Amino acid sequence: MVIPAAVIAVVMAANPVAAGSSPSTVCRITDDRLNEISGLLTDGSGYVVVNDGADDPDGRKIFFLNRKCKVVRTVSYPSRPRDTEDLARGPDGTIWVGDIGDNGGTRTTIALWRLAPGARKPSLFRLSYPDGAHDAEALLISGDGTPVVITKDPVTAGLYVPTGPLRSGRTTPLRRAGDVAIPLSGTTNPFGFAGRLVITGAGQSSSRVVLRTYADAFEYDLPDGDVVAALTKGSTRTTALPDEPQGESITFSADGSSLLTVSEGTDVPILSYPLPPDSSPPAAVSPSTKPSAESPQSESPQAGSPRADSSQAGSPQAAPAQADAVPAAREFPLGATAAAAAMIVAGAALGLLLARRRHRR
């Protein structure tokens, strides 16, 4: 179907970006086991990453890297994960792995893996959507320790949170807590228009969260730790991430002065996109051995944060960009014509995108 040029122009104009500094390479990840990186965190001594799906058993681990991107430690899962898509860190230093991918829309449950500080293996927790299966690639943790799953639904992503404490051995229902309109731009990327319509990763610091598509990054202030409120009511600043091969990971640098990204593939760089001095958040959330007093009650053997149980590169060619803050709810034109056009294009293009990913695996 041909979409009128005027409609596309309106959509593209919704979130303009201005030229900024080009990214620099922090280090290169060359370990053959890391060929589909889908989640990235910083810590005091380097980085934490996970693979997307990982058909190879050697890749189904949580990898800890030093500052030169060399693997220094791995943590294995006690059972096979289904499709690990993102990493997040709770206020008490707990690492959460989002086993939330579902390209085929067939999963009856999703899962979160929780690796508490000092633990040798992660705990598993199952969750279920109230409205059928969703593919998701982004996970954030609120200030009280509540996980927030951000779906890969085009144009408007769903925000899902547990209805109660996560319990080991039981499935916890999720509820849809809100929606986030995805700001659109004209940033070039391998997937074209469809690559600007879906959330592929997330990251956070103590006072800011960031979502990304295959093309751009969107920062939101997090003044009180409420992720859902920040994404649904806050303002956003946009950084273009042009021409990343298949970017599904993002986080803040340890000092909060830049955004770090990495693409799927072998021998890939961690790229650093500098943030303007007036928009740089405080240092990223760092591990702590003390549990958070605000974390929701958990019935898992490890206390201090919510709970879960599972079911079954080259450098960019264009400069990133920063835009003035714009209320998040206004960033996508909500006129019926523009929204319908975007959904039509998204449906067709995302079908091709997912087919490419399945074939690659």
GROMACS .gro file of C-alpha atoms in nm:
model
  361
    1MET     CA    1   0.000   0.000   0.000
    2VAL     CA    2   0.124   0.350  -0.086
    3ILE     CA    3   0.107   0.598   0.200
    4PRO     CA    4   0.047   0.960   0.097
    5ALA     CA    5   0.365   1.163   0.111
    6ALA     CA    6   0.192   1.432   0.314
    7VAL     CA    7   0.104   1.184   0.588
    8ILE     CA    8   0.459   1.052   0.607
    9ALA     CA    9   0.591   1.407   0.618
   10VAL     CA   10   0.368   1.486   0.916
   11VAL     CA   11   0.488   1.175   1.098
   12MET     CA   12   0.853   1.246   1.027
   13ALA     CA   13   0.817   1.604   1.144
   14ALA     CA   14   0.685   1.493   1.482
   15ASN     CA   15   1.023   1.466   1.649
   16PRO     CA   16   1.295   1.673   1.477
   17VAL     CA   17   1.655   1.628   1.581
   18ALA     CA   18   1.955   1.854   1.543
   19ALA     CA   19   2.306   1.746   1.454
   20GLY     CA   20   2.536   1.649   1.740
   21SER     CA   21   2.869   1.481   1.808
   22SER     CA   22   2.962   1.153   1.642
   23PRO     CA   23   2.994   0.846   1.864
   24SER     CA   24   3.327   0.704   1.971
   25THR     CA   25   3.425   0.340   2.018
   26VAL     CA   26   3.475   0.244   2.382
   27CYS     CA   27   3.604  -0.107   2.310
   28ARG     CA   28   3.522  -0.403   2.083
   29ILE     CA   29   3.353  -0.725   2.190
   30THR     CA   30   3.529  -1.007   2.006
   31ASP     CA   31   3.427  -1.316   2.205
   32ASP     CA   32   3.262  -1.560   1.961
   33ARG     CA   33   2.997  -1.650   2.220
   34LEU     CA   34   2.863  -1.296   2.208
   35ASN     CA   35   2.708  -1.270   1.863
   36GLU     CA   36   2.352  -1.154   1.940
   37ILE     CA   37   2.390  -0.906   2.224
   38SER     CA   38   2.052  -0.778   2.334
   39GLY     CA   39   2.115  -0.635   2.681
   40LEU     CA   40   2.386  -0.406   2.822
   41LEU     CA   41   2.466  -0.271   3.169
   42THR     CA   42   2.761  -0.083   3.315
   43ASP     CA   43   2.915  -0.160   3.651
   44GLY     CA   44   3.215  -0.033   3.842
   45SER     CA   45   3.461  -0.256   3.660
   46GLY     CA   46   3.314  -0.289   3.313
   47TYR     CA   47   2.997  -0.418   3.150
   48VAL     CA   48   2.734  -0.689   3.173
   49VAL     CA   49   2.573  -0.833   2.858
   50VAL     CA   50   2.334  -1.109   2.750
   51ASN     CA   51   2.262  -1.266   2.415
   52ASP     CA   52   1.933  -1.258   2.227
   53GLY     CA   53   1.790  -1.611   2.232
   54ALA     CA   54   2.130  -1.781   2.207
   55ASP     CA   55   2.087  -2.104   2.012
   56ASP     CA   56   2.443  -2.192   2.115
   57PRO     CA   57   2.453  -2.325   2.475
   58ASP     CA   58   2.782  -2.141   2.526
   59GLY     CA   59   2.598  -1.814   2.466
   60ARG     CA   60   2.316  -1.877   2.713
   61LYS     CA   61   2.484  -1.706   3.006
   62ILE     CA   62   2.518  -1.370   3.176
   63PHE     CA   63   2.855  -1.229   3.070
   64PHE     CA   64   3.066  -0.989   3.274
   65LEU     CA   65   3.323  -0.789   3.076
   66ASN     CA   66   3.610  -0.569   3.187
   67ARG     CA   67   3.660  -0.216   3.056
   68LYS     CA   68   3.841  -0.354   2.752
   69CYS     CA   69   3.537  -0.567   2.660
   70LYS     CA   70   3.708  -0.895   2.755
   71VAL     CA   71   3.495  -1.162   2.926
   72VAL     CA   72   3.613  -1.208   3.285
   73ARG     CA   73   3.322  -1.405   3.431
   74THR     CA   74   3.003  -1.581   3.329
   75VAL     CA   75   2.693  -1.689   3.521
   76SER     CA   76   2.488  -1.982   3.390
   77TYR     CA   77   2.111  -2.018   3.413
   78PRO     CA   78   1.981  -2.317   3.615
   79SER     CA   79   1.749  -2.403   3.324
   80ARG     CA   80   1.727  -2.296   2.963
   81PRO     CA   81   1.591  -1.946   2.902
   82ARG     CA   82   1.356  -1.890   2.610
   83ASP     CA   83   1.455  -1.553   2.462
   84THR     CA   84   1.656  -1.315   2.679
   85GLU     CA   85   1.621  -0.963   2.543
   86ASP     CA   86   1.731  -0.705   2.799
   87LEU     CA   87   1.909  -0.634   3.126
   88ALA     CA   88   1.812  -0.399   3.409
   89ARG     CA   89   1.950  -0.326   3.754
   90GLY     CA   90   1.735  -0.272   4.061
   91PRO     CA   91   1.796  -0.011   4.330
   92ASP     CA   92   1.964  -0.275   4.551
   93GLY     CA   93   2.210  -0.380   4.280
   94THR     CA   94   2.011  -0.685   4.171
   95ILE     CA   95   2.055  -0.768   3.801
   96TRP     CA   96   1.736  -0.860   3.617
   97VAL     CA   97   1.735  -1.046   3.285
   98GLY     CA   98   1.424  -0.997   3.073
   99ASP     CA   99   1.335  -1.335   2.917
  100ILE     CA  100   1.060  -1.157   2.730
  101GLY     CA  101   1.117  -1.207   2.358
  102ASP     CA  102   0.839  -1.368   2.155
  103ASN     CA  103   0.883  -1.312   1.782
  104GLY     CA  104   0.615  -1.567   1.696
  105GLY     CA  105   0.363  -1.450   1.955
  106THR     CA  106   0.326  -1.802   2.098
  107ARG     CA  107   0.437  -1.779   2.461
  108THR     CA  108   0.178  -1.824   2.733
  109THR     CA  109   0.420  -1.684   2.991
  110ILE     CA  110   0.730  -1.469   2.991
  111ALA     CA  111   1.000  -1.467   3.256
  112LEU     CA  112   1.240  -1.259   3.457
  113TRP     CA  113   1.566  -1.394   3.594
  114ARG     CA  114   1.696  -1.228   3.909
  115LEU     CA  115   2.065  -1.231   4.000
  116ALA     CA  116   2.107  -1.087   4.349
  117PRO     CA  117   2.441  -0.931   4.448
  118GLY     CA  118   2.683  -1.211   4.529
  119ALA     CA  119   2.454  -1.487   4.400
  120ARG     CA  120   2.606  -1.769   4.194
  121LYS     CA  121   2.299  -1.830   3.980
  122PRO     CA  122   1.980  -1.640   3.899
  123SER     CA  123   1.631  -1.717   4.025
  124LEU     CA  124   1.348  -1.763   3.776
  125PHE     CA  125   0.998  -1.610   3.784
  126ARG     CA  126   0.708  -1.651   3.541
  127LEU     CA  127   0.461  -1.380   3.442
  128SER     CA  128   0.160  -1.369   3.211
  129TYR     CA  129   0.001  -1.090   3.007
  130PRO     CA  130  -0.368  -1.010   3.062
  131ASP     CA  131  -0.436  -0.961   2.689
  132GLY     CA  132  -0.247  -1.230   2.499
  133ALA     CA  133   0.112  -1.270   2.385
  134HIS     CA  134   0.342  -0.975   2.317
  135ASP     CA  135   0.696  -0.953   2.186
  136ALA     CA  136   0.913  -0.736   2.411
  137GLU     CA  137   1.279  -0.635   2.418
  138ALA     CA  138   1.297  -0.372   2.692
  139LEU     CA  139   1.296  -0.390   3.071
  140LEU     CA  140   1.324  -0.120   3.339
  141ILE     CA  141   1.306  -0.133   3.720
  142SER     CA  142   1.119   0.133   3.918
  143GLY     CA  143   1.262   0.289   4.230
  144ASP     CA  144   1.059   0.054   4.451
  145GLY     CA  145   1.200  -0.250   4.267
  146THR     CA  146   0.897  -0.312   4.044
  147PRO     CA  147   0.985  -0.450   3.697
  148VAL     CA  148   0.835  -0.272   3.397
  149VAL     CA  149   0.819  -0.465   3.068
  150ILE     CA  150   0.799  -0.247   2.755
  151THR     CA  151   0.652  -0.427   2.455
  152LYS     CA  152   0.767  -0.411   2.095
  153ASP     CA  153   0.422  -0.310   1.972
  154PRO     CA  154   0.466  -0.057   1.688
  155VAL     CA  155   0.395   0.315   1.734
  156THR     CA  156   0.262   0.276   2.089
  157ALA     CA  157   0.443   0.042   2.329
  158GLY     CA  158   0.263  -0.117   2.621
  159LEU     CA  159   0.395  -0.086   2.977
  160TYR     CA  160   0.327  -0.394   3.191
  161VAL     CA  161   0.391  -0.442   3.563
  162PRO     CA  162   0.325  -0.735   3.799
  163THR     CA  163  -0.003  -0.730   3.990
  164GLY     CA  164   0.174  -0.850   4.304
  165PRO     CA  165   0.499  -0.991   4.440
  166LEU     CA  166   0.683  -1.232   4.211
  167ARG     CA  167   0.667  -1.583   4.353
  168SER     CA  168   0.902  -1.866   4.271
  169GLY     CA  169   0.714  -2.162   4.125
  170ARG     CA  170   0.402  -1.960   4.041
  171THR     CA  171   0.297  -1.737   3.751
  172THR     CA  172   0.233  -1.375   3.844
  173PRO     CA  173  -0.024  -1.189   3.629
  174LEU     CA  174   0.079  -0.863   3.468
  175ARG     CA  175  -0.139  -0.558   3.418
  176ARG     CA  176  -0.112  -0.292   3.151
  177ALA     CA  177  -0.008   0.014   3.347
  178GLY     CA  178   0.014   0.255   3.055
  179ASP     CA  179   0.132   0.322   2.702
  180VAL     CA  180   0.422   0.519   2.563
  181ALA     CA  181   0.394   0.688   2.225
  182ILE     CA  182   0.715   0.628   2.032
  183PRO     CA  183   0.863   0.956   1.907
  184LEU     CA  184   0.932   0.936   1.534
  185SER     CA  185   1.214   1.078   1.328
  186GLY     CA  186   1.378   1.039   0.991
  187THR     CA  187   1.695   0.874   1.126
  188THR     CA  188   1.843   0.622   0.885
  189ASN     CA  189   1.871   0.259   0.994
  190PRO     CA  190   1.883  -0.087   0.827
  191PHE     CA  191   1.509  -0.145   0.875
  192GLY     CA  192   1.383   0.184   0.732
  193PHE     CA  193   1.054   0.326   0.857
  194ALA     CA  194   0.973   0.015   1.062
  195GLY     CA  195   1.299   0.050   1.251
  196ARG     CA  196   1.178   0.381   1.396
  197LEU     CA  197   0.849   0.240   1.526
  198VAL     CA  198   0.946  -0.023   1.784
  199ILE     CA  199   1.127  -0.022   2.118
  200THR     CA  200   1.427  -0.257   2.111
  201GLY     CA  201   1.598  -0.184   2.442
  202ALA     CA  202   1.608   0.031   2.755
  203GLY     CA  203   1.847   0.158   3.018
  204GLN     CA  204   1.844   0.374   3.328
  205SER     CA  205   2.042   0.578   3.575
  206SER     CA  206   1.938   0.692   3.920
  207SER     CA  207   1.740   0.984   3.775
  208ARG     CA  208   1.675   0.908   3.410
  209VAL     CA  209   1.558   0.629   3.183
  210VAL     CA  210   1.620   0.576   2.813
  211LEU     CA  211   1.434   0.380   2.549
  212ARG     CA  212   1.571   0.302   2.204
  213THR     CA  213   1.450   0.194   1.863
  214TYR     CA  214   1.670   0.069   1.580
  215ALA     CA  215   1.724   0.437   1.497
  216ASP     CA  216   1.703   0.665   1.801
  217ALA     CA  217   1.729   0.693   2.180
  218PHE     CA  218   1.471   0.874   2.397
  219GLU     CA  219   1.561   0.999   2.745
  220TYR     CA  220   1.305   1.068   3.016
  221ASP     CA  221   1.362   1.224   3.357
  222LEU     CA  222   1.292   0.993   3.652
  223PRO     CA  223   1.258   1.233   3.948
  224ASP     CA  224   1.080   0.996   4.188
  225GLY     CA  225   1.167   0.652   4.053
  226ASP     CA  226   0.825   0.598   3.893
  227VAL     CA  227   0.909   0.453   3.551
  228VAL     CA  228   0.550   0.436   3.426
  229ALA     CA  229   0.482   0.800   3.517
  230ALA     CA  230   0.808   0.910   3.356
  231LEU     CA  231   0.729   0.737   3.027
  232THR     CA  232   0.364   0.836   3.008
  233LYS     CA  233   0.372   1.190   3.147
  234GLY     CA  234   0.728   1.314   3.111
  235SER     CA  235   0.922   1.496   2.842
  236THR     CA  236   1.187   1.337   2.626
  237ARG     CA  237   1.514   1.427   2.456
  238THR     CA  238   1.612   1.240   2.143
  239THR     CA  239   1.956   1.119   2.039
  240ALA     CA  240   1.986   0.976   1.688
  241LEU     CA  241   2.168   0.642   1.659
  242PRO     CA  242   2.203   0.632   1.281
  243ASP     CA  243   2.286   0.319   1.084
  244GLU     CA  244   2.365   0.087   1.372
  245PRO     CA  245   2.357  -0.264   1.220
  246GLN     CA  246   2.096  -0.403   1.463
  247GLY     CA  247   2.089  -0.203   1.782
  248GLU     CA  248   1.894  -0.366   2.064
  249SER     CA  249   2.096  -0.254   2.367
  250ILE     CA  250   2.146   0.077   2.543
  251THR     CA  251   2.256   0.207   2.881
  252PHE     CA  252   2.409   0.515   3.043
  253SER     CA  253   2.783   0.532   3.098
  254ALA     CA  254   2.895   0.486   3.457
  255ASP     CA  255   2.941   0.864   3.499
  256GLY     CA  256   2.615   0.947   3.320
  257SER     CA  257   2.784   1.163   3.056
  258SER     CA  258   2.699   0.949   2.754
  259LEU     CA  259   2.476   0.679   2.613
  260LEU     CA  260   2.636   0.342   2.538
  261THR     CA  261   2.502   0.108   2.270
  262VAL     CA  262   2.604  -0.219   2.107
  263SER     CA  263   2.459  -0.405   1.808
  264GLU     CA  264   2.407  -0.771   1.739
  265GLY     CA  265   2.682  -0.943   1.542
  266THR     CA  266   3.040  -1.056   1.592
  267ASP     CA  267   3.335  -0.827   1.665
  268VAL     CA  268   3.106  -0.536   1.755
  269PRO     CA  269   3.199  -0.207   1.926
  270ILE     CA  270   3.040  -0.053   2.231
  271LEU     CA  271   2.965   0.297   2.105
  272SER     CA  272   2.952   0.607   2.323
  273TYR     CA  273   2.719   0.895   2.228
  274PRO     CA  274   2.806   1.205   2.435
  275LEU     CA  275   2.519   1.387   2.601
  276PRO     CA  276   2.504   1.767   2.623
  277PRO     CA  277   2.632   1.888   2.962
  278ASP     CA  278   2.291   2.028   3.056
  279SER     CA  279   2.115   1.696   2.992
  280SER     CA  280   2.366   1.448   3.132
  281PRO     CA  281   2.205   1.246   3.412
  282PRO     CA  282   2.381   1.159   3.737
  283ALA     CA  283   2.594   0.847   3.743
  284ALA     CA  284   2.426   0.523   3.641
  285VAL     CA  285   2.277   0.295   3.903
  286SER     CA  286   2.562   0.088   4.046
  287PRO     CA  287   2.557  -0.241   4.236
  288SER     CA  288   2.506  -0.234   4.608
  289THR     CA  289   2.527  -0.506   4.868
  290LYS     CA  290   2.248  -0.349   5.071
  291PRO     CA  291   1.890  -0.443   4.982
  292SER     CA  292   1.650  -0.164   4.904
  293ALA     CA  293   1.409  -0.086   5.184
  294GLU     CA  294   1.151   0.020   4.926
  295SER     CA  295   1.151  -0.300   4.722
  296PRO     CA  296   0.817  -0.483   4.712
  297GLN     CA  297   0.780  -0.787   4.934
  298SER     CA  298   0.907  -1.107   4.776
  299GLU     CA  299   0.851  -1.468   4.868
  300SER     CA  300   1.166  -1.586   4.694
  301PRO     CA  301   1.454  -1.713   4.908
  302GLN     CA  302   1.641  -1.394   4.819
  303ALA     CA  303   1.482  -1.079   4.953
  304GLY     CA  304   1.522  -0.719   4.852
  305SER     CA  305   1.348  -0.696   4.516
  306PRO     CA  306   1.048  -0.834   4.325
  307ARG     CA  307   1.042  -1.188   4.189
  308ALA     CA  308   1.005  -1.402   3.872
  309ASP     CA  309   0.989  -1.780   3.722
  310SER     CA  310   1.033  -1.856   3.340
  311SER     CA  311   0.862  -2.055   3.072
  312GLN     CA  312   1.006  -2.240   2.873
  313ALA     CA  313   2.900  -0.363   1.351
  314GLY     CA  314   3.039  -0.126   1.201
  315SER     CA  315   3.030   0.235   1.319
  316PRO     CA  316   2.734   0.460   1.235
  317GLN     CA  317   2.775   0.678   0.931
  318ALA     CA  318   2.577   0.977   1.051
  319ALA     CA  319   2.605   1.198   1.355
  320PRO     CA  320   2.370   1.152   1.651
  321ALA     CA  321   2.140   1.431   1.746
  322GLN     CA  322   1.974   1.599   2.038
  323ALA     CA  323   1.635   1.768   2.038
  324ASP     CA  324   1.467   2.004   2.278
  325ALA     CA  325   1.248   1.841   2.538
  326VAL     CA  326   0.897   1.773   2.409
  327PRO     CA  327   0.606   1.637   2.615
  328ALA     CA  328   0.606   1.262   2.549
  329ALA     CA  329   0.235   1.244   2.485
  330ARG     CA  330   0.266   1.498   2.204
  331GLU     CA  331   0.559   1.348   2.018
  332PHE     CA  332   0.355   1.127   1.789
  333PRO     CA  333   0.072   1.304   1.600
  334LEU     CA  334  -0.245   1.141   1.723
  335GLY     CA  335  -0.457   1.236   1.425
  336ALA     CA  336  -0.640   0.935   1.292
  337THR     CA  337  -0.490   0.957   0.945
  338ALA     CA  338  -0.129   0.974   1.061
  339ALA     CA  339  -0.175   0.702   1.321
  340ALA     CA  340  -0.347   0.469   1.077
  341ALA     CA  341  -0.082   0.526   0.813
  342ALA     CA  342   0.197   0.450   1.058
  343MET     CA  343   0.026   0.132   1.175
  344ILE     CA  344  -0.021   0.008   0.819
  345VAL     CA  345   0.341   0.068   0.730
  346ALA     CA  346   0.455  -0.080   1.060
  347GLY     CA  347   0.255  -0.399   1.018
  348ALA     CA  348   0.397  -0.477   0.676
  349ALA     CA  349   0.753  -0.373   0.750
  350LEU     CA  350   0.770  -0.545   1.088
  351GLY     CA  351   0.653  -0.869   0.931
  352LEU     CA  352   0.951  -0.857   0.698
  353LEU     CA  353   1.183  -0.758   0.983
  354LEU     CA  354   1.076  -1.053   1.199
  355ALA     CA  355   1.102  -1.291   0.905
  356ARG     CA  356   1.462  -1.178   0.855
  357ARG     CA  357   1.542  -1.241   1.221
  358ARG     CA  358   1.388  -1.591   1.220
  359HIS     CA  359   1.575  -1.682   0.902
  360ARG     CA  360   1.903  -1.557   1.050
  361ARG     CA  361   1.858  -1.788   1.347
   0.00000   0.00000   0.00000
